[in-house]
Amino acid sequence: MAEAGSLADRVKQQADIVRVIGEYVRLKKSGQNFTGLCPFHGEKTPSFAVHPVKQIFHCFGCGKGGDVFTFVMEMEKCSFPEAVRIVAEKCGIAIPRPKERSPEERKENQQRAGLIEMHREVQSFFVKQRETTAEGRAARAYLEDRGLDADTIARFGIGYAPAGGDTLLRYLTPKYPEKLLVESGLVSRDQSGRLFDRFRRRITFPIANESGKIVAFGCRALGDDQPKYLNSPETPIYSKSNVLYHMDRAKEGIRRQDFAILVEGYMDAIAVARAGISNVVASCGTSLAEPQIKLLGRFTKRVIVNYDPDAAGQAATERSISLLLENDFEVKVLALPAIGDKKADPDLFIREKGAEAYIRALKESPPYVDYLIARAKQMDLTSGEGKLRAVNFLLPYVQKIPNRILRSEWATRISQQLRIDEPVLRAALSKAAAERRSEAKTQPELVGKPVKLIERRLIRMLAEAEGFRRELAQRLQQGRLYQGLESEKIFAALIVPALAEGPMSATEIGALLEERDRRVFFEILFEEAQEGSWEEAESCLEALRAKQIEQELAQVQREIESNPTAVAMRELLARKQELLKRRAAG
Ligand SMILES: [Zn+2]
């Protein structure tokens, strides 16, 4: 355990908590801290703070707090050693290989590593097929026809899976056991038990996970083979609802620009990325899944949805809007105008109109509200029944708007645009809002009695004032000045390390405290405050001493009035005199 401790210490020292948490939460600099929306409870205004110097985080809403490991453990629902490993990995800190806990786990890890290695090799194989075979050259001609130049083909690792039926299988068989080949999904087994290549006569697009490791392939038929698109099945290293195509290369751009463009397929993502817009990802399939949204949400909360304009794309757009709104995203929708008689997807639009026109359209893309109203207007609005259908189409979205003023603006706009009687619509809306309220999450409970300013200042100095925290701790200790205070337990936890003048770890102190006190302590550490001085410390001590005298005087007075024996009375009066003298001296 000592070894693990020292490793954890080393990782913690080298890790940048802002960077690590920044991968999960969008953080903004605010004074000395960074703030963002708490990932542990639902909120609209940020009450989650990260302190870059103290290397701790704290949520003023739900009270969660701790160091970088606490954060990762909560976020990834993992153990402490696992959190240390994750943080080290994120920060590029080399750590000794962890011992696997069980034989099953070791087997699983080996299997995953084997599959990743296999995908890496298969990627080279597909690229080589595209480059060196006659079939591959035909595929290349097709790609060029779609406007993809050699640079792009290389940059996105586009390859070719030959028609043969077992070319890949023969290439892989000497290197991998049959079981792993089948598990990879790259090889299938027919009814007679014979193995064959899953992808034949197809253009291959490698699909990487968020950290850039190839985990699957998306393939497009070269000829008229059906289906037109065929992807890897779910495997131990790939789940399609967890992966966004191009995320590994888009994440920097998304974080920097604070928005993402969401398209349907890899050809669209490639077309947009080629146009110089790096912050694009594809859902690879028509419906966006919750884990994909969570992944995206670690980098931005703003999305422009640019799906295909066909019926399936529209349905997917509307489903995605709902899911994104539920996850507190700000959503815009880009519906590209038709080109001639063709409905335009991003790929076609950029090929025909150019990158600049696309960027312009992107900038002008309307909030989802306008998109939805436009969709509702396409419905038959001549009859009352038709209008009702249009309103029913819009209501579920309105229901998801948390802000009352925005909801009201919607109502006005919908009634104007659809020519619907406003009072009727408002009645429907307020009913929807009431339903929404009943679903609203309950607020996290609040911390009890507030701790007084003097106590807060002393706690802060005790934790941080390198120059005099030892002396401060001695004075507090000698006079028993913190006894009976609201924050007594926090003082008690701080005094020992302050007397020893050892390093002060907020998380370690926090671990000694009950939850309520730990929250108060973290809040104090996060307060924007001037550095304390010894003068200030002395005046705080003086105030505590005065308060102590007052309390004792009150106590003595109560005893005097409770009819004590003559002996006790003499002592009490003497004590009172002494206290009065001390009070006058202070
Ligand atoms: Zn919170």
Coordinates of C-alpha atoms and ligand atoms in Angstrom, one line a residue:
M1 CA 0.0 0.0 0.0
A2 CA 2.9 2.3 0.7
E3 CA 4.1 1.8 -2.8
A4 CA 0.7 2.7 -4.2
G5 CA 0.6 5.7 -2.0
S6 CA 3.9 7.1 -3.3
L7 CA 2.8 6.4 -6.8
A8 CA -0.5 8.3 -6.2
D9 CA 1.4 11.2 -4.7
R10 CA 3.8 11.3 -7.7
V11 CA 0.9 11.3 -10.1
K12 CA -1.0 13.9 -8.1
Q13 CA 1.9 16.2 -8.0
Q14 CA 2.5 16.0 -11.8
A15 CA -1.2 16.0 -12.8
D16 CA -3.0 19.2 -13.7
I17 CA -6.4 18.9 -12.1
V18 CA -7.8 21.7 -14.4
R19 CA -6.8 19.7 -17.4
V20 CA -8.1 16.4 -16.2
I21 CA -11.5 17.8 -15.0
G22 CA -11.5 19.9 -18.2
E23 CA -11.9 16.8 -20.2
Y24 CA -15.2 16.1 -18.5
V25 CA -16.5 19.5 -17.6
R26 CA -16.4 22.7 -19.6
L27 CA -14.4 25.0 -17.3
K28 CA -14.2 28.8 -17.5
K29 CA -11.6 30.9 -15.6
S30 CA -13.3 32.9 -12.9
G31 CA -11.0 34.8 -10.6
Q32 CA -8.5 32.4 -9.2
N33 CA -10.7 29.4 -9.9
F34 CA -12.2 27.7 -12.8
T35 CA -16.0 27.1 -12.8
G36 CA -18.4 25.0 -14.7
L37 CA -21.7 23.0 -14.6
C38 CA -21.4 20.3 -12.0
P39 CA -21.3 16.8 -13.6
F40 CA -22.7 15.3 -10.4
H41 CA -26.1 17.1 -10.2
G42 CA -28.3 18.8 -12.8
E43 CA -27.9 22.5 -12.8
K44 CA -28.2 25.4 -15.2
T45 CA -25.8 27.9 -13.6
P46 CA -22.3 26.8 -12.6
S47 CA -21.7 26.1 -8.9
F48 CA -18.8 23.7 -9.6
A49 CA -15.3 25.1 -9.0
V50 CA -11.8 23.8 -9.5
H51 CA -8.8 25.4 -7.7
P52 CA -5.7 25.1 -9.8
V53 CA -3.2 25.9 -7.0
K54 CA -4.8 23.8 -4.3
Q55 CA -5.6 21.1 -6.8
I56 CA -9.1 20.5 -5.5
F57 CA -12.6 20.8 -6.7
H58 CA -15.8 21.6 -4.9
C59 CA -19.5 21.9 -5.9
F60 CA -21.4 24.6 -3.9
G61 CA -24.6 23.0 -5.1
C62 CA -24.4 19.3 -4.2
G63 CA -21.3 19.5 -2.0
K64 CA -19.2 17.0 -3.8
G65 CA -15.5 17.8 -3.5
G66 CA -12.0 16.4 -3.3
D67 CA -8.9 16.0 -5.4
V68 CA -8.3 14.8 -8.9
F69 CA -8.6 11.1 -7.9
T70 CA -11.9 11.7 -6.0
F71 CA -13.2 13.3 -9.2
V72 CA -12.2 10.5 -11.5
M73 CA -13.5 7.9 -9.1
E74 CA -16.9 9.6 -9.0
M75 CA -16.9 10.2 -12.7
E76 CA -15.7 6.9 -14.0
K77 CA -17.2 4.9 -11.1
C78 CA -13.9 3.3 -10.5
S79 CA -11.6 2.3 -7.7
F80 CA -8.8 4.4 -6.3
P81 CA -5.9 2.5 -8.1
E82 CA -7.9 2.7 -11.3
A83 CA -8.3 6.4 -10.9
V84 CA -4.6 6.9 -10.3
R85 CA -4.0 4.9 -13.5
I86 CA -6.5 7.0 -15.5
V87 CA -5.1 10.3 -14.3
A88 CA -1.6 9.2 -15.1
E89 CA -2.6 8.1 -18.6
K90 CA -4.4 11.4 -19.3
C91 CA -1.3 13.4 -18.2
G92 CA 1.2 11.2 -19.9
I93 CA 2.8 10.0 -16.6
A94 CA 4.5 6.7 -16.9
I95 CA 3.4 4.2 -14.2
P96 CA 4.4 0.6 -13.7
R97 CA 2.0 -1.9 -15.2
P98 CA -0.9 -2.7 -12.8
K99 CA -1.3 -6.2 -11.6
E100 CA -4.6 -7.6 -13.0
R101 CA -6.9 -8.7 -10.3
S102 CA -8.3 -11.9 -11.6
P103 CA -7.5 -14.4 -14.4
E104 CA -10.8 -13.4 -16.1
E105 CA -9.7 -9.8 -16.1
R106 CA -6.3 -10.7 -17.5
K107 CA -7.9 -12.7 -20.2
E108 CA -10.2 -9.8 -21.1
N109 CA -7.3 -7.3 -21.2
Q110 CA -5.4 -9.7 -23.5
Q111 CA -8.4 -10.1 -25.7
R112 CA -8.9 -6.3 -26.0
A113 CA -5.2 -5.7 -26.6
G114 CA -5.3 -8.5 -29.3
L115 CA -8.3 -7.0 -31.0
I116 CA -6.8 -3.5 -31.0
E117 CA -3.6 -4.8 -32.5
M118 CA -5.5 -6.8 -35.1
H119 CA -7.5 -3.7 -36.1
R120 CA -4.2 -1.7 -36.5
E121 CA -2.9 -4.5 -38.8
V122 CA -6.1 -4.8 -40.8
Q123 CA -6.0 -1.0 -41.3
S124 CA -2.6 -1.3 -42.9
F125 CA -3.8 -4.3 -44.9
F126 CA -6.8 -2.3 -46.3
V127 CA -4.7 0.7 -47.2
K128 CA -2.2 -1.6 -49.0
Q129 CA -5.0 -3.2 -50.9
R130 CA -6.2 0.2 -52.1
E131 CA -2.7 1.2 -53.1
T132 CA -1.4 -1.9 -54.8
T133 CA -4.2 -4.0 -56.3
A134 CA -6.1 -3.5 -59.6
E135 CA -9.4 -3.6 -57.6
G136 CA -8.0 -1.1 -55.2
R137 CA -7.2 1.3 -58.0
A138 CA -10.8 1.1 -59.2
A139 CA -11.9 2.0 -55.6
R140 CA -9.5 4.9 -55.7
A141 CA -11.1 6.1 -59.0
Y142 CA -14.5 6.0 -57.4
L143 CA -13.2 8.1 -54.4
E144 CA -11.6 10.6 -56.7
D145 CA -14.9 10.8 -58.5
R146 CA -16.5 11.8 -55.2
G147 CA -14.0 14.6 -55.0
L148 CA -11.5 12.9 -52.6
D149 CA -7.9 13.6 -53.5
A150 CA -4.9 11.5 -52.5
D151 CA -4.2 13.7 -49.5
T152 CA -7.6 13.2 -48.0
I153 CA -7.6 9.5 -48.7
A154 CA -4.4 9.1 -46.9
R155 CA -5.3 11.5 -44.1
F156 CA -8.5 9.6 -43.2
G157 CA -6.9 6.2 -43.8
I158 CA -9.4 5.2 -46.4
G159 CA -8.7 1.7 -47.6
Y160 CA -10.2 -1.1 -49.6
A161 CA -11.5 -4.6 -48.7
P162 CA -11.1 -6.9 -51.7
A163 CA -13.8 -9.0 -53.4
G164 CA -12.1 -12.4 -52.9
G165 CA -14.1 -13.4 -49.9
D166 CA -11.2 -14.8 -47.8
T167 CA -8.2 -12.5 -48.7
L168 CA -8.2 -10.8 -45.2
L169 CA -8.9 -14.2 -43.5
R170 CA -5.9 -15.8 -45.2
Y171 CA -3.8 -12.8 -44.1
L172 CA -4.9 -12.9 -40.5
T173 CA -5.1 -16.7 -40.0
P174 CA -1.4 -17.3 -39.3
K175 CA -1.2 -14.5 -36.7
Y176 CA -4.4 -14.9 -34.7
P177 CA -6.4 -17.7 -33.2
E178 CA -9.8 -18.4 -34.9
K179 CA -11.7 -17.4 -31.8
L180 CA -10.3 -13.9 -31.8
L181 CA -10.9 -13.5 -35.5
V182 CA -14.6 -14.2 -35.0
E183 CA -14.7 -11.9 -32.0
S184 CA -13.3 -9.1 -34.1
G185 CA -16.3 -9.0 -36.3
L186 CA -14.0 -8.7 -39.3
V187 CA -14.5 -12.3 -40.1
S188 CA -17.9 -14.1 -40.2
R189 CA -18.9 -17.8 -40.1
D190 CA -21.4 -19.2 -42.5
Q191 CA -24.0 -21.9 -41.7
S192 CA -21.6 -24.7 -42.6
G193 CA -19.0 -23.2 -40.1
R194 CA -16.7 -21.9 -42.8
L195 CA -15.1 -18.5 -42.1
F196 CA -15.1 -15.7 -44.6
D197 CA -14.4 -11.9 -44.8
R198 CA -17.2 -9.7 -43.5
F199 CA -16.2 -6.9 -45.8
R200 CA -15.9 -7.7 -49.5
R201 CA -15.5 -5.2 -52.4
R202 CA -16.0 -2.3 -50.1
I203 CA -14.3 1.0 -49.4
T204 CA -13.2 1.0 -45.8
F205 CA -13.2 3.9 -43.3
P206 CA -11.4 3.2 -40.0
I207 CA -13.4 4.2 -36.9
A208 CA -11.3 5.2 -34.0
N209 CA -12.3 5.6 -30.4
E210 CA -11.8 8.9 -28.6
S211 CA -8.2 8.3 -27.9
G212 CA -7.4 7.5 -31.6
K213 CA -7.3 3.7 -31.5
I214 CA -9.0 2.0 -34.4
V215 CA -11.8 -0.2 -33.0
A216 CA -14.1 -0.8 -36.0
F217 CA -14.6 -0.2 -39.7
G218 CA -17.3 1.5 -41.6
C219 CA -17.6 0.2 -45.2
R220 CA -19.3 1.4 -48.3
A221 CA -20.1 -0.9 -51.2
L222 CA -18.1 -0.1 -54.3
G223 CA -20.8 -1.3 -56.7
D224 CA -24.5 -1.8 -56.2
D225 CA -24.0 -4.4 -53.5
Q226 CA -26.4 -4.3 -50.7
P227 CA -26.4 -3.0 -48.1
K228 CA -24.8 0.2 -49.3
Y229 CA -23.2 0.7 -45.8
L230 CA -22.0 -2.1 -43.7
N231 CA -20.2 -1.5 -40.4
S232 CA -18.4 -3.6 -37.8
P233 CA -20.8 -5.4 -35.4
E234 CA -20.6 -4.8 -31.6
T235 CA -17.4 -6.3 -30.3
P236 CA -15.5 -6.3 -27.0
I237 CA -13.8 -3.1 -28.2
Y238 CA -16.6 -1.4 -30.1
S239 CA -20.1 -0.3 -29.3
K240 CA -21.6 2.0 -31.8
S241 CA -23.5 4.0 -29.3
N242 CA -20.3 4.9 -27.5
V243 CA -18.3 6.1 -30.4
L244 CA -18.5 9.2 -32.5
Y245 CA -16.7 9.1 -35.8
H246 CA -13.8 11.7 -36.0
M247 CA -14.0 12.4 -32.3
D248 CA -10.3 11.7 -31.8
R249 CA -9.4 14.4 -34.2
A250 CA -12.2 16.8 -33.5
K251 CA -12.0 17.1 -29.7
E252 CA -9.4 19.8 -29.6
G253 CA -11.3 21.9 -32.1
I254 CA -14.6 21.3 -30.3
R255 CA -13.1 22.4 -27.0
R256 CA -11.4 25.4 -28.5
Q257 CA -14.4 26.7 -30.4
D258 CA -16.9 25.5 -27.9
F259 CA -19.3 23.9 -30.3
A260 CA -19.5 20.7 -32.4
I261 CA -21.1 20.0 -35.8
L262 CA -23.0 16.8 -35.9
V263 CA -23.4 15.0 -39.2
E264 CA -24.7 11.6 -40.1
G265 CA -22.1 9.6 -42.0
Y266 CA -18.3 9.4 -42.3
M267 CA -18.4 10.9 -45.9
D268 CA -20.1 14.0 -44.5
A269 CA -17.6 14.3 -41.6
I270 CA -14.7 13.9 -44.0
A271 CA -16.2 16.5 -46.4
V272 CA -16.6 19.0 -43.5
A273 CA -13.2 18.4 -42.0
R274 CA -11.6 18.8 -45.4
A275 CA -13.3 22.2 -45.7
G276 CA -11.0 23.2 -42.8
I277 CA -13.7 22.7 -40.1
S278 CA -12.1 20.3 -37.6
N279 CA -14.9 20.3 -35.0
V280 CA -17.1 17.9 -36.8
V281 CA -18.3 14.4 -35.7
A282 CA -20.6 11.8 -37.2
S283 CA -23.0 9.7 -35.3
C284 CA -22.6 6.9 -37.9
G285 CA -26.1 5.8 -38.1
T286 CA -29.3 7.8 -38.0
S287 CA -29.9 8.0 -34.3
L288 CA -27.8 9.6 -31.8
A289 CA -27.4 7.6 -28.6
E290 CA -27.2 8.8 -25.0
P291 CA -23.6 7.7 -24.4
Q292 CA -22.6 9.6 -27.6
I293 CA -24.2 12.7 -26.2
K294 CA -22.4 12.2 -22.8
L295 CA -19.1 11.9 -24.7
L296 CA -19.8 15.1 -26.6
G297 CA -20.9 16.9 -23.5
R298 CA -17.4 16.5 -22.0
F299 CA -16.1 18.9 -24.7
T300 CA -19.0 21.3 -25.4
K301 CA -22.7 21.9 -24.7
R302 CA -23.4 23.5 -28.0
V303 CA -24.2 21.6 -31.2
I304 CA -25.2 22.3 -34.7
V305 CA -27.1 19.3 -36.1
N306 CA -26.6 18.9 -39.9
Y307 CA -28.2 15.7 -40.9
D308 CA -29.4 14.6 -44.3
P309 CA -32.5 16.4 -45.5
D310 CA -34.5 13.2 -46.3
A311 CA -37.3 11.9 -44.2
A312 CA -35.0 9.6 -42.2
G313 CA -32.6 12.5 -41.6
Q314 CA -35.4 14.8 -40.4
A315 CA -36.7 12.2 -38.0
A316 CA -33.2 11.7 -36.7
T317 CA -32.7 15.4 -36.4
E318 CA -35.9 15.7 -34.3
R319 CA -34.9 12.8 -32.1
S320 CA -31.4 14.2 -31.6
I321 CA -32.8 17.6 -30.7
S322 CA -34.9 16.0 -28.0
L323 CA -32.0 14.0 -26.5
L324 CA -29.7 17.0 -26.7
L325 CA -32.2 19.3 -25.0
E326 CA -32.6 16.7 -22.2
N327 CA -28.9 16.8 -21.7
D328 CA -28.9 20.6 -21.5
F329 CA -27.3 21.3 -24.9
E330 CA -27.8 24.5 -26.9
V331 CA -28.9 23.2 -30.3
K332 CA -28.9 24.8 -33.7
V333 CA -30.0 23.1 -36.9
L334 CA -28.5 23.5 -40.3
A335 CA -30.9 22.4 -43.0
L336 CA -29.0 22.8 -46.3
P337 CA -31.0 24.1 -49.3
A338 CA -31.5 21.7 -52.2
I339 CA -29.1 21.9 -55.1
G340 CA -31.1 21.7 -58.3
D341 CA -33.5 18.9 -57.7
K342 CA -31.2 17.1 -55.2
K343 CA -31.6 17.4 -51.5
A344 CA -28.2 18.4 -50.2
D345 CA -26.2 16.5 -47.5
P346 CA -23.0 18.2 -46.3
D347 CA -20.8 16.2 -48.6
L348 CA -22.8 17.1 -51.8
F349 CA -23.3 20.7 -50.7
I350 CA -19.6 21.3 -50.1
R351 CA -18.7 19.6 -53.4
E352 CA -21.2 21.8 -55.3
K353 CA -21.1 25.1 -53.5
G354 CA -17.7 25.1 -51.9
A355 CA -16.4 25.3 -48.3
E356 CA -17.0 29.0 -47.9
A357 CA -20.7 28.7 -48.7
Y358 CA -20.9 25.9 -46.2
I359 CA -19.2 27.9 -43.5
R360 CA -21.6 30.8 -44.2
A361 CA -24.6 28.5 -43.9
L362 CA -23.2 27.1 -40.7
K363 CA -22.9 30.6 -39.2
E364 CA -26.5 31.4 -40.2
S365 CA -27.9 28.1 -38.9
P366 CA -31.0 28.9 -36.8
P367 CA -31.8 27.8 -33.3
Y368 CA -33.7 24.5 -33.2
V369 CA -36.9 26.5 -32.4
D370 CA -37.0 28.1 -35.8
Y371 CA -36.2 24.8 -37.5
L372 CA -39.1 23.1 -35.7
I373 CA -41.5 25.9 -36.5
A374 CA -40.5 25.7 -40.1
R375 CA -41.2 21.9 -40.0
A376 CA -44.6 22.5 -38.3
K377 CA -45.5 25.0 -41.0
Q378 CA -45.0 22.3 -43.7
M379 CA -48.0 20.5 -42.1
D380 CA -51.5 21.1 -43.3
L381 CA -52.6 24.1 -41.3
T382 CA -55.9 24.8 -43.1
S383 CA -58.0 22.7 -40.7
G384 CA -58.4 22.9 -36.9
E385 CA -57.3 19.3 -36.8
G386 CA -54.1 20.0 -38.8
K387 CA -53.3 22.9 -36.5
L388 CA -53.7 20.7 -33.5
R389 CA -51.3 18.2 -35.0
A390 CA -48.7 20.9 -35.5
V391 CA -49.1 22.1 -31.9
N392 CA -48.8 18.5 -30.7
F393 CA -45.6 18.2 -32.7
L394 CA -44.1 21.3 -31.1
L395 CA -45.3 20.8 -27.5
P396 CA -42.8 18.1 -26.4
Y397 CA -39.9 20.4 -27.3
V398 CA -41.5 23.4 -25.5
Q399 CA -41.9 21.2 -22.5
K400 CA -38.2 20.8 -22.3
I401 CA -37.4 24.5 -22.1
P402 CA -36.6 25.3 -18.5
N403 CA -36.8 29.0 -18.9
R404 CA -40.3 30.6 -18.5
I405 CA -39.5 33.7 -20.5
L406 CA -38.1 31.7 -23.4
R407 CA -41.2 29.5 -23.3
S408 CA -43.4 32.5 -23.4
E409 CA -41.5 33.9 -26.4
W410 CA -42.0 30.5 -28.1
A411 CA -45.7 30.7 -27.6
T412 CA -46.0 34.1 -29.2
R413 CA -43.9 33.0 -32.2
I414 CA -45.7 29.7 -32.7
S415 CA -49.1 31.5 -32.6
Q416 CA -48.0 34.1 -35.1
Q417 CA -46.3 31.7 -37.4
L418 CA -48.9 29.0 -37.4
R419 CA -51.8 31.5 -37.0
I420 CA -53.1 29.8 -33.9
D421 CA -55.2 31.6 -31.3
E422 CA -52.7 32.6 -28.6
P423 CA -54.8 31.9 -25.5
V424 CA -55.5 28.4 -26.7
L425 CA -51.9 27.8 -27.3
R426 CA -50.8 29.3 -24.0
A427 CA -53.2 27.1 -22.1
A428 CA -51.7 24.0 -23.8
L429 CA -48.2 25.4 -23.0
S430 CA -48.8 26.0 -19.3
K431 CA -50.2 22.6 -19.0
A432 CA -47.0 21.2 -20.6
A433 CA -44.9 23.4 -18.2
A434 CA -46.8 22.1 -15.2
E435 CA -46.0 18.6 -16.3
R436 CA -42.4 19.5 -16.7
R437 CA -42.2 21.1 -13.2
S438 CA -43.5 17.9 -11.6
E439 CA -40.6 16.1 -13.2
A440 CA -38.0 18.7 -12.2
K441 CA -35.2 17.4 -10.1
T442 CA -35.3 18.4 -6.4
Q443 CA -32.7 20.8 -5.2
P444 CA -29.7 19.4 -3.3
E445 CA -30.0 20.0 0.5
L446 CA -28.2 23.0 1.8
V447 CA -25.4 23.2 4.4
G448 CA -26.6 24.0 7.9
K449 CA -25.8 27.1 9.9
P450 CA -23.4 29.4 8.2
V451 CA -19.9 29.6 9.8
K452 CA -19.0 33.1 11.0
L453 CA -16.5 35.3 9.1
I454 CA -13.9 35.2 11.8
E455 CA -13.9 31.4 11.9
R456 CA -13.7 31.3 8.2
R457 CA -10.7 33.6 8.1
L458 CA -8.9 31.7 10.8
I459 CA -9.5 28.3 9.1
R460 CA -8.2 29.7 5.9
M461 CA -5.0 31.1 7.5
L462 CA -4.5 27.8 9.5
A463 CA -4.6 25.9 6.2
E464 CA -2.5 28.3 4.1
A465 CA -0.5 30.9 6.0
E466 CA 2.9 29.2 5.6
G467 CA 4.6 32.0 7.7
F468 CA 2.6 31.7 10.9
R469 CA 0.2 28.8 10.8
R470 CA 2.2 27.0 13.6
E471 CA 2.1 30.0 15.9
L472 CA -1.6 30.5 15.1
A473 CA -2.3 26.8 15.9
Q474 CA -0.4 27.2 19.2
R475 CA -2.4 30.2 20.3
L476 CA -5.7 28.5 19.4
Q477 CA -4.7 25.4 21.3
Q478 CA -3.4 27.1 24.4
G479 CA -6.5 29.3 24.9
R480 CA -8.9 26.5 23.8
L481 CA -10.3 29.3 21.7
Y482 CA -12.1 27.2 19.1
Q483 CA -14.0 25.2 21.6
G484 CA -17.8 25.4 21.2
L485 CA -17.5 27.1 17.8
E486 CA -19.7 26.1 14.9
S487 CA -16.5 24.9 13.1
E488 CA -14.8 23.4 16.1
K489 CA -14.1 20.1 14.4
I490 CA -12.5 21.7 11.4
F491 CA -10.2 23.6 13.7
A492 CA -9.4 20.4 15.5
A493 CA -8.5 18.6 12.3
L494 CA -6.3 21.5 11.1
I495 CA -4.4 22.1 14.3
V496 CA -2.4 18.9 14.3
P497 CA -0.8 19.3 10.8
A498 CA -0.4 23.1 11.5
L499 CA 1.6 22.4 14.7
A500 CA 3.7 19.9 12.8
E501 CA 4.2 22.4 10.0
G502 CA 3.8 19.4 7.6
P503 CA 2.3 19.7 4.2
M504 CA -1.4 20.5 4.3
S505 CA -3.5 18.3 2.1
A506 CA -7.1 19.5 1.8
T507 CA -8.3 16.1 0.8
E508 CA -6.6 14.4 3.8
I509 CA -8.1 17.0 6.2
G510 CA -11.4 16.5 4.5
A511 CA -11.2 12.8 5.0
L512 CA -11.0 13.4 8.8
L513 CA -14.2 15.4 8.8
E514 CA -17.9 14.5 8.7
E515 CA -19.6 15.3 5.4
R516 CA -21.1 18.6 6.5
D517 CA -17.8 19.9 7.9
R518 CA -15.9 18.8 4.9
R519 CA -18.3 20.8 2.7
V520 CA -17.8 23.9 4.9
F521 CA -14.1 23.5 4.8
F522 CA -13.9 23.2 1.0
E523 CA -16.2 26.2 0.6
I524 CA -13.8 28.2 2.8
L525 CA -10.8 27.1 0.7
F526 CA -12.7 28.3 -2.4
E527 CA -13.6 31.7 -1.2
E528 CA -12.0 34.6 -3.0
A529 CA -10.0 36.2 -0.2
Q530 CA -6.9 38.2 0.4
E531 CA -3.9 36.5 1.9
G532 CA -4.1 36.6 5.7
S533 CA -1.5 38.6 7.8
W534 CA -0.4 38.0 11.4
E535 CA -2.1 41.2 12.4
E536 CA -5.3 40.0 11.0
A537 CA -4.8 36.6 12.7
E538 CA -4.2 38.4 16.0
S539 CA -7.3 40.5 15.8
C540 CA -9.4 37.4 15.0
L541 CA -7.9 35.6 18.0
E542 CA -8.7 38.7 20.1
A543 CA -12.3 38.5 18.9
L544 CA -12.5 34.9 19.8
R545 CA -11.0 35.6 23.2
A546 CA -13.5 38.4 23.8
K547 CA -16.4 36.1 22.8
Q548 CA -15.1 33.4 25.1
I549 CA -15.0 35.8 28.0
E550 CA -18.6 37.0 27.3
Q551 CA -19.8 33.4 27.2
E552 CA -18.0 32.6 30.4
L553 CA -19.3 35.7 32.1
A554 CA -22.9 34.8 31.1
Q555 CA -22.3 31.3 32.5
V556 CA -20.9 32.7 35.8
Q557 CA -23.8 35.1 36.1
R558 CA -26.3 32.3 35.6
E559 CA -24.7 30.3 38.4
I560 CA -24.6 33.3 40.7
E561 CA -28.3 33.7 40.2
S562 CA -29.0 30.0 40.8
N563 CA -28.6 30.4 44.6
P564 CA -25.3 28.7 45.2
T565 CA -23.7 27.9 48.5
A566 CA -21.7 30.6 50.3
V567 CA -18.4 29.0 49.4
A568 CA -19.4 28.6 45.7
M569 CA -20.7 32.1 45.6
R570 CA -17.4 33.5 46.8
E571 CA -15.6 31.6 44.1
L572 CA -18.1 32.7 41.5
L573 CA -17.8 36.4 42.4
A574 CA -14.0 36.2 42.3
R575 CA -14.2 34.6 38.9
K576 CA -16.5 37.2 37.7
Q577 CA -14.1 40.0 38.8
E578 CA -11.3 38.3 37.0
L579 CA -13.3 38.0 33.8
L580 CA -14.4 41.6 34.0
K581 CA -10.8 42.7 34.4
R582 CA -9.7 40.5 31.4
R583 CA -12.5 42.0 29.3
A584 CA -11.5 45.5 30.2
A585 CA -7.9 44.7 29.4
G586 CA -8.8 43.3 26.0
Ligands
ZN1 ZN -22.8 19.4 -7.8

